[in-house]
PDB file of N, CA and C in Angstrom:
ATOM      1  N   UNK K 175      86.334 125.151  95.011  1.00 82.00           N
ATOM      2  CA  UNK K 175      85.415 124.031  95.041  1.00 82.00           C
ATOM      3  C   UNK K 175      85.659 123.237  96.327  1.00 82.00           C
ATOM      4  N   UNK K 176      84.673 123.181  97.203  1.00 89.00           N
ATOM      5  CA  UNK K 176      84.841 122.432  98.445  1.00 89.00           C
ATOM      6  C   UNK K 176      84.855 120.918  98.194  1.00 89.00           C
ATOM      7  N   UNK K 177      85.523 120.213  99.072  1.00 93.00           N
ATOM      8  CA  UNK K 177      85.562 118.752  98.984  1.00 93.00           C
ATOM      9  C   UNK K 177      84.448 118.211  99.862  1.00 93.00           C
ATOM     10  N   UNK K 178      83.476 117.586  99.227  1.00 96.00           N
ATOM     11  CA  UNK K 178      82.333 117.022  99.955  1.00 96.00           C
ATOM     12  C   UNK K 178      82.768 115.766 100.705  1.00 96.00           C
ATOM     13  N   UNK K 179      82.000 115.358 101.708  1.00 95.00           N
ATOM     14  CA  UNK K 179      82.320 114.114 102.409  1.00 95.00           C
ATOM     15  C   UNK K 179      82.323 112.904 101.464  1.00 95.00           C
ATOM     16  N   UNK K 180      81.452 112.922 100.464  1.00 96.00           N
ATOM     17  CA  UNK K 180      81.395 111.808  99.508  1.00 96.00           C
ATOM     18  C   UNK K 180      82.666 111.754  98.661  1.00 96.00           C
ATOM     19  N   UNK K 181      83.129 112.917  98.220  1.00 96.00           N
ATOM     20  CA  UNK K 181      84.361 112.974  97.430  1.00 96.00           C
ATOM     21  C   UNK K 181      85.566 112.567  98.276  1.00 96.00           C
ATOM     22  N   UNK K 182      85.595 113.007  99.513  1.00 96.00           N
ATOM     23  CA  UNK K 182      86.687 112.627 100.421  1.00 96.00           C
ATOM     24  C   UNK K 182      86.705 111.110 100.617  1.00 96.00           C
ATOM     25  N   UNK K 183      85.532 110.503 100.740  1.00 97.00           N
ATOM     26  CA  UNK K 183      85.453 109.045 100.900  1.00 97.00           C
ATOM     27  C   UNK K 183      85.944 108.336  99.650  1.00 97.00           C
ATOM     28  N   UNK K 184      85.602 108.857  98.473  1.00 97.00           N
ATOM     29  CA  UNK K 184      86.085 108.264  97.226  1.00 97.00           C
ATOM     30  C   UNK K 184      87.608 108.346  97.143  1.00 97.00           C
ATOM     31  N   UNK K 185      88.163 109.477  97.548  1.00 96.00           N
ATOM     32  CA  UNK K 185      89.616 109.616  97.530  1.00 96.00           C
ATOM     33  C   UNK K 185      90.261 108.642  98.512  1.00 96.00           C
ATOM     34  N   UNK K 186      89.650 108.432  99.659  1.00 96.00           N
ATOM     35  CA  UNK K 186      90.185 107.472 100.635  1.00 96.00           C
ATOM     36  C   UNK K 186      90.214 106.068 100.046  1.00 96.00           C
ATOM     37  N   UNK K 187      89.147 105.688  99.361  1.00 97.00           N
ATOM     38  CA  UNK K 187      89.104 104.351  98.750  1.00 97.00           C
ATOM     39  C   UNK K 187      90.161 104.250  97.654  1.00 97.00           C
ATOM     40  N   UNK K 188      90.287 105.266  96.817  1.00 96.00           N
ATOM     41  CA  UNK K 188      91.312 105.236  95.769  1.00 96.00           C
ATOM     42  C   UNK K 188      92.710 105.082  96.352  1.00 96.00           C
ATOM     43  N   UNK K 189      92.947 105.685  97.516  1.00 94.00           N
ATOM     44  CA  UNK K 189      94.267 105.582  98.152  1.00 94.00           C
ATOM     45  C   UNK K 189      94.565 104.162  98.634  1.00 94.00           C
ATOM     46  N   UNK K 190      93.542 103.344  98.808  1.00 93.00           N
ATOM     47  CA  UNK K 190      93.744 101.972  99.286  1.00 93.00           C
ATOM     48  C   UNK K 190      94.343 101.067  98.213  1.00 93.00           C
ATOM     49  N   UNK K 191      94.216 101.445  96.955  1.00 94.00           N
ATOM     50  CA  UNK K 191      94.736 100.616  95.873  1.00 94.00           C
ATOM     51  C   UNK K 191      96.247 100.742  95.786  1.00 94.00           C
ATOM     52  N   UNK K 192      96.903  99.618  95.527  1.00 92.00           N
ATOM     53  CA  UNK K 192      98.354  99.587  95.339  1.00 92.00           C
ATOM     54  C   UNK K 192      98.634  99.844  93.861  1.00 92.00           C
ATOM     55  N   UNK K 193      99.160 101.006  93.551  1.00 89.00           N
ATOM     56  CA  UNK K 193      99.407 101.353  92.153  1.00 89.00           C
ATOM     57  C   UNK K 193     100.753 100.847  91.636  1.00 89.00           C
ATOM     58  N   UNK K 194     101.493 100.147  92.479  1.00 89.00           N
ATOM     59  CA  UNK K 194     102.782  99.613  92.027  1.00 89.00           C
ATOM     60  C   UNK K 194     102.600  98.350  91.183  1.00 89.00           C
ATOM     61  N   UNK K 195     101.391  97.791  91.165  1.00 83.00           N
ATOM     62  CA  UNK K 195     101.101  96.612  90.369  1.00 83.00           C
ATOM     63  C   UNK K 195      99.649  96.630  89.921  1.00 83.00           C
ATOM     64  N   UNK K 196      99.389  96.097  88.751  1.00 77.00           N
ATOM     65  CA  UNK K 196      98.003  96.018  88.270  1.00 77.00           C
ATOM     66  C   UNK K 196      97.332  94.735  88.752  1.00 77.00           C
ATOM     67  N   UNK K 197      98.074  93.897  89.454  1.00 82.00           N
ATOM     68  CA  UNK K 197      97.558  92.613  89.932  1.00 82.00           C
ATOM     69  C   UNK K 197      96.956  92.693  91.330  1.00 82.00           C
ATOM     70  N   UNK K 198      96.920  93.870  91.902  1.00 83.00           N
ATOM     71  CA  UNK K 198      96.414  94.052  93.252  1.00 83.00           C
ATOM     72  C   UNK K 198      95.056  94.740  93.206  1.00 83.00           C
ATOM     73  N   UNK K 199      94.054  94.075  93.768  1.00 92.00           N
ATOM     74  CA  UNK K 199      92.713  94.632  93.780  1.00 92.00           C
ATOM     75  C   UNK K 199      92.260  94.944  95.191  1.00 92.00           C
ATOM     76  N   UNK K 200      90.982  95.219  95.307  1.00 93.00           N
ATOM     77  CA  UNK K 200      90.404  95.615  96.581  1.00 93.00           C
ATOM     78  C   UNK K 200      89.020  94.992  96.673  1.00 93.00           C
ATOM     79  N   UNK K 201      88.669  94.471  97.841  1.00 95.00           N
ATOM     80  CA  UNK K 201      87.349  93.901  98.087  1.00 95.00           C
ATOM     81  C   UNK K 201      86.758  94.601  99.294  1.00 95.00           C
ATOM     82  N   UNK K 202      85.645  95.296  99.100  1.00 94.00           N
ATOM     83  CA  UNK K 202      84.959  95.973 100.194  1.00 94.00           C
ATOM     84  C   UNK K 202      83.802  95.075 100.615  1.00 94.00           C
ATOM     85  N   UNK K 203      83.839  94.620 101.851  1.00 94.00           N
ATOM     86  CA  UNK K 203      82.830  93.698 102.359  1.00 94.00           C
ATOM     87  C   UNK K 203      81.582  94.438 102.824  1.00 94.00           C
ATOM     88  N   UNK K 204      80.499  93.704 102.955  1.00 92.00           N
ATOM     89  CA  UNK K 204      79.213  94.294 103.324  1.00 92.00           C
ATOM     90  C   UNK K 204      79.200  94.876 104.730  1.00 92.00           C
ATOM     91  N   UNK K 205      80.164  94.490 105.564  1.00 95.00           N
ATOM     92  CA  UNK K 205      80.207  95.037 106.922  1.00 95.00           C
ATOM     93  C   UNK K 205      81.114  96.277 107.024  1.00 95.00           C
ATOM     94  N   UNK K 206      81.594  96.758 105.884  1.00 94.00           N
ATOM     95  CA  UNK K 206      82.381  98.002 105.881  1.00 94.00           C
ATOM     96  C   UNK K 206      81.454  99.172 106.200  1.00 94.00           C
ATOM     97  N   UNK K 207      82.034 100.309 106.513  1.00 95.00           N
ATOM     98  CA  UNK K 207      81.215 101.472 106.844  1.00 95.00           C
ATOM     99  C   UNK K 207      80.368 101.874 105.629  1.00 95.00           C
ATOM    100  N   UNK K 208      79.190 102.415 105.875  1.00 96.00           N
ATOM    101  CA  UNK K 208      78.328 102.843 104.765  1.00 96.00           C
ATOM    102  C   UNK K 208      79.020 103.848 103.830  1.00 96.00           C
ATOM    103  N   UNK K 209      79.869 104.706 104.382  1.00 96.00           N
ATOM    104  CA  UNK K 209      80.592 105.683 103.560  1.00 96.00           C
ATOM    105  C   UNK K 209      81.533 104.996 102.576  1.00 96.00           C
ATOM    106  N   UNK K 210      82.239 103.985 103.047  1.00 96.00           N
ATOM    107  CA  UNK K 210      83.179 103.258 102.188  1.00 96.00           C
ATOM    108  C   UNK K 210      82.416 102.476 101.124  1.00 96.00           C
ATOM    109  N   UNK K 211      81.323 101.849 101.506  1.00 97.00           N
ATOM    110  CA  UNK K 211      80.509 101.098 100.543  1.00 97.00           C
ATOM    111  C   UNK K 211      79.966 102.033  99.467  1.00 97.00           C
ATOM    112  N   UNK K 212      79.443 103.181  99.870  1.00 97.00           N
ATOM    113  CA  UNK K 212      78.901 104.147  98.908  1.00 97.00           C
ATOM    114  C   UNK K 212      80.001 104.689  97.999  1.00 97.00           C
ATOM    115  N   UNK K 213      81.176 104.966  98.558  1.00 98.00           N
ATOM    116  CA  UNK K 213      82.289 105.482  97.769  1.00 98.00           C
ATOM    117  C   UNK K 213      82.752 104.447  96.751  1.00 98.00           C
ATOM    118  N   UNK K 214      82.814 103.200  97.169  1.00 97.00           N
ATOM    119  CA  UNK K 214      83.244 102.128  96.276  1.00 97.00           C
ATOM    120  C   UNK K 214      82.252 101.958  95.132  1.00 97.00           C
ATOM    121  N   UNK K 215      80.974 102.015  95.449  1.00 97.00           N
ATOM    122  CA  UNK K 215      79.933 101.929  94.420  1.00 97.00           C
ATOM    123  C   UNK K 215      80.052 103.109  93.447  1.00 97.00           C
ATOM    124  N   UNK K 216      80.281 104.296  93.968  1.00 98.00           N
ATOM    125  CA  UNK K 216      80.400 105.491  93.141  1.00 98.00           C
ATOM    126  C   UNK K 216      81.597 105.391  92.197  1.00 98.00           C
ATOM    127  N   UNK K 217      82.717 104.880  92.686  1.00 98.00           N
ATOM    128  CA  UNK K 217      83.905 104.716  91.838  1.00 98.00           C
ATOM    129  C   UNK K 217      83.613 103.744  90.698  1.00 98.00           C
ATOM    130  N   UNK K 218      82.847 102.691  90.985  1.00 98.00           N
ATOM    131  CA  UNK K 218      82.462 101.739  89.943  1.00 98.00           C
ATOM    132  C   UNK K 218      81.560 102.420  88.913  1.00 98.00           C
ATOM    133  N   UNK K 219      80.593 103.200  89.390  1.00 98.00           N
ATOM    134  CA  UNK K 219      79.671 103.893  88.487  1.00 98.00           C
ATOM    135  C   UNK K 219      80.399 104.917  87.618  1.00 98.00           C
ATOM    136  N   UNK K 220      81.496 105.448  88.117  1.00 98.00           N
ATOM    137  CA  UNK K 220      82.310 106.401  87.352  1.00 98.00           C
ATOM    138  C   UNK K 220      83.340 105.690  86.475  1.00 98.00           C
ATOM    139  N   UNK K 221      83.286 104.360  86.470  1.00 98.00           N
ATOM    140  CA  UNK K 221      84.164 103.498  85.673  1.00 98.00           C
ATOM    141  C   UNK K 221      85.627 103.630  86.064  1.00 98.00           C
ATOM    142  N   UNK K 222      85.865 103.818  87.364  1.00 97.00           N
ATOM    143  CA  UNK K 222      87.240 103.871  87.867  1.00 97.00           C
ATOM    144  C   UNK K 222      87.674 102.526  88.429  1.00 97.00           C
ATOM    145  N   UNK K 223      86.699 101.650  88.739  1.00 97.00           N
ATOM    146  CA  UNK K 223      86.988 100.294  89.210  1.00 97.00           C
ATOM    147  C   UNK K 223      86.182  99.297  88.401  1.00 97.00           C
ATOM    148  N   UNK K 224      86.588  98.034  88.483  1.00 97.00           N
ATOM    149  CA  UNK K 224      85.965  96.998  87.657  1.00 97.00           C
ATOM    150  C   UNK K 224      84.767  96.324  88.314  1.00 97.00           C
ATOM    151  N   UNK K 225      84.619  96.458  89.626  1.00 96.00           N
ATOM    152  CA  UNK K 225      83.523  95.793  90.333  1.00 96.00           C
ATOM    153  C   UNK K 225      82.836  96.775  91.273  1.00 96.00           C
ATOM    154  N   UNK K 226      81.576  96.538  91.537  1.00 96.00           N
ATOM    155  CA  UNK K 226      80.815  97.427  92.418  1.00 96.00           C
ATOM    156  C   UNK K 226      81.356  97.398  93.850  1.00 96.00           C
ATOM    157  N   UNK K 227      82.019  96.304  94.219  1.00 95.00           N
ATOM    158  CA  UNK K 227      82.584  96.188  95.569  1.00 95.00           C
ATOM    159  C   UNK K 227      84.105  96.334  95.563  1.00 95.00           C
ATOM    160  N   UNK K 228      84.621  96.955  94.532  1.00 93.00           N
ATOM    161  CA  UNK K 228      86.065  97.192  94.457  1.00 93.00           C
ATOM    162  C   UNK K 228      86.653  96.652  93.175  1.00 93.00           C
ATOM    163  N   UNK K 229      87.196  95.447  93.254  1.00 96.00           N
ATOM    164  CA  UNK K 229      87.828  94.857  92.076  1.00 96.00           C
ATOM    165  C   UNK K 229      89.182  95.486  91.812  1.00 96.00           C
ATOM    166  N   UNK K 230      89.436  95.751  90.551  1.00 96.00           N
ATOM    167  CA  UNK K 230      90.705  96.348  90.125  1.00 96.00           C
ATOM    168  C   UNK K 230      90.440  97.746  89.580  1.00 96.00           C
ATOM    169  N   UNK K 231      91.487  98.528  89.508  1.00 96.00           N
ATOM    170  CA  UNK K 231      91.370  99.843  88.895  1.00 96.00           C
ATOM    171  C   UNK K 231      91.284  99.686  87.379  1.00 96.00           C
ATOM    172  N   UNK K 232      90.427 100.464  86.757  1.00 96.00           N
ATOM    173  CA  UNK K 232      90.415 100.554  85.304  1.00 96.00           C
ATOM    174  C   UNK K 232      91.604 101.427  84.901  1.00 96.00           C
ATOM    175  N   UNK K 233      91.913 101.505  83.617  1.00 95.00           N
ATOM    176  CA  UNK K 233      93.010 102.418  83.226  1.00 95.00           C
ATOM    177  C   UNK K 233      92.782 103.853  83.716  1.00 95.00           C
ATOM    178  N   UNK K 234      91.555 104.338  83.615  1.00 96.00           N
ATOM    179  CA  UNK K 234      91.259 105.684  84.108  1.00 96.00           C
ATOM    180  C   UNK K 234      91.380 105.746  85.628  1.00 96.00           C
ATOM    181  N   UNK K 235      90.924 104.709  86.309  1.00 96.00           N
ATOM    182  CA  UNK K 235      91.039 104.659  87.761  1.00 96.00           C
ATOM    183  C   UNK K 235      92.483 104.629  88.213  1.00 96.00           C
ATOM    184  N   UNK K 236      93.322 103.887  87.492  1.00 95.00           N
ATOM    185  CA  UNK K 236      94.742 103.832  87.812  1.00 95.00           C
ATOM    186  C   UNK K 236      95.367 105.222  87.686  1.00 95.00           C
ATOM    187  N   UNK K 237      95.081 105.892  86.582  1.00 95.00           N
ATOM    188  CA  UNK K 237      95.628 107.230  86.367  1.00 95.00           C
ATOM    189  C   UNK K 237      95.159 108.181  87.468  1.00 95.00           C
ATOM    190  N   UNK K 238      93.905 108.102  87.813  1.00 96.00           N
ATOM    191  CA  UNK K 238      93.346 108.961  88.860  1.00 96.00           C
ATOM    192  C   UNK K 238      94.019 108.680  90.200  1.00 96.00           C
ATOM    193  N   UNK K 239      94.195 107.410  90.522  1.00 95.00           N
ATOM    194  CA  UNK K 239      94.810 107.033  91.790  1.00 95.00           C
ATOM    195  C   UNK K 239      96.260 107.497  91.861  1.00 95.00           C
ATOM    196  N   UNK K 240      96.997 107.362  90.778  1.00 95.00           N
ATOM    197  CA  UNK K 240      98.391 107.803  90.743  1.00 95.00           C
ATOM    198  C   UNK K 240      98.468 109.318  90.949  1.00 95.00           C
ATOM    199  N   UNK K 241      97.620 110.055  90.258  1.00 96.00           N
ATOM    200  CA  UNK K 241      97.625 111.512  90.407  1.00 96.00           C
ATOM    201  C   UNK K 241      97.231 111.923  91.821  1.00 96.00           C
ATOM    202  N   UNK K 242      96.257 111.248  92.388  1.00 96.00           N
ATOM    203  CA  UNK K 242      95.842 111.545  93.758  1.00 96.00           C
ATOM    204  C   UNK K 242      96.998 111.324  94.725  1.00 96.00           C
ATOM    205  N   UNK K 243      97.706 110.220  94.571  1.00 94.00           N
ATOM    206  CA  UNK K 243      98.842 109.946  95.449  1.00 94.00           C
ATOM    207  C   UNK K 243      99.949 110.985  95.265  1.00 94.00           C
ATOM    208  N   UNK K 244     100.151 111.445  94.038  1.00 94.00           N
ATOM    209  CA  UNK K 244     101.155 112.484  93.796  1.00 94.00           C
ATOM    210  C   UNK K 244     100.761 113.794  94.462  1.00 94.00           C
ATOM    211  N   UNK K 245      99.498 114.163  94.381  1.00 94.00           N
ATOM    212  CA  UNK K 245      99.022 115.389  95.032  1.00 94.00           C
ATOM    213  C   UNK K 245      99.229 115.299  96.534  1.00 94.00           C
ATOM    214  N   UNK K 246      98.866 114.182  97.106  1.00 94.00           N
ATOM    215  CA  UNK K 246      99.014 114.006  98.552  1.00 94.00           C
ATOM    216  C   UNK K 246     100.482 114.068  98.947  1.00 94.00           C
ATOM    217  N   UNK K 247     101.339 113.447  98.157  1.00 93.00           N
ATOM    218  CA  UNK K 247     102.775 113.478  98.448  1.00 93.00           C
ATOM    219  C   UNK K 247     103.311 114.897  98.382  1.00 93.00           C
ATOM    220  N   UNK K 248     102.899 115.649  97.387  1.00 93.00           N
ATOM    221  CA  UNK K 248     103.352 117.040  97.245  1.00 93.00           C
ATOM    222  C   UNK K 248     102.861 117.879  98.415  1.00 93.00           C
ATOM    223  N   UNK K 249     101.607 117.742  98.759  1.00 92.00           N
ATOM    224  CA  UNK K 249     101.050 118.550  99.851  1.00 92.00           C
ATOM    225  C   UNK K 249     101.624 118.182 101.213  1.00 92.00           C
ATOM    226  N   UNK K 250     102.090 116.960 101.363  1.00 93.00           N
ATOM    227  CA  UNK K 250     102.672 116.520 102.617  1.00 93.00           C
ATOM    228  C   UNK K 250     104.179 116.798 102.712  1.00 93.00           C
ATOM    229  N   UNK K 251     104.780 117.252 101.604  1.00 90.00           N
ATOM    230  CA  UNK K 251     106.230 117.502 101.625  1.00 90.00           C
ATOM    231  C   UNK K 251     106.525 118.833 102.294  1.00 90.00           C
ATOM    232  N   UNK K 252     107.739 118.926 102.755  1.00 81.00           N
ATOM    233  CA  UNK K 252     108.175 120.164 103.426  1.00 81.00           C
ATOM    234  C   UNK K 252     108.597 121.169 102.373  1.00 81.00           C
ATOM    235  N   UNK K 253     108.338 122.447 102.626  1.00 77.00           N
ATOM    236  CA  UNK K 253     108.763 123.480 101.664  1.00 77.00           C
ATOM    237  C   UNK K 253     110.289 123.498 101.516  1.00 77.00           C
ATOM    238  N   UNK K 254     110.729 123.870 100.327  1.00 71.00           N
ATOM    239  CA  UNK K 254     112.162 123.921 100.051  1.00 71.00           C
ATOM    240  C   UNK K 254     112.797 125.220 100.510  1.00 71.00           C
ATOM    241  N   UNK K 255     112.014 126.180 100.913  1.00 69.00           N
ATOM    242  CA  UNK K 255     112.544 127.495 101.310  1.00 69.00           C
ATOM    243  C   UNK K 255     113.241 127.457 102.634  1.00 69.00           C
TER     244      UNK K 255
END
């Protein structure tokens, strides 16, 4: 399954959230790039964030963001061989 530009943008936005605390949100302003604005809106429509312009992660969004960060960490690690 290829990663579309829209999906890549959504993953970039999810990576911006600080998963070490539930008190940290994100605000995407109207002067952000159209890709970021569209990705943020899409995450809200998928019920991963609380606001159309960011807000906080929902429980599902938090889980998704944590897993995404784990995948990135694994893929960026050096092989043990």
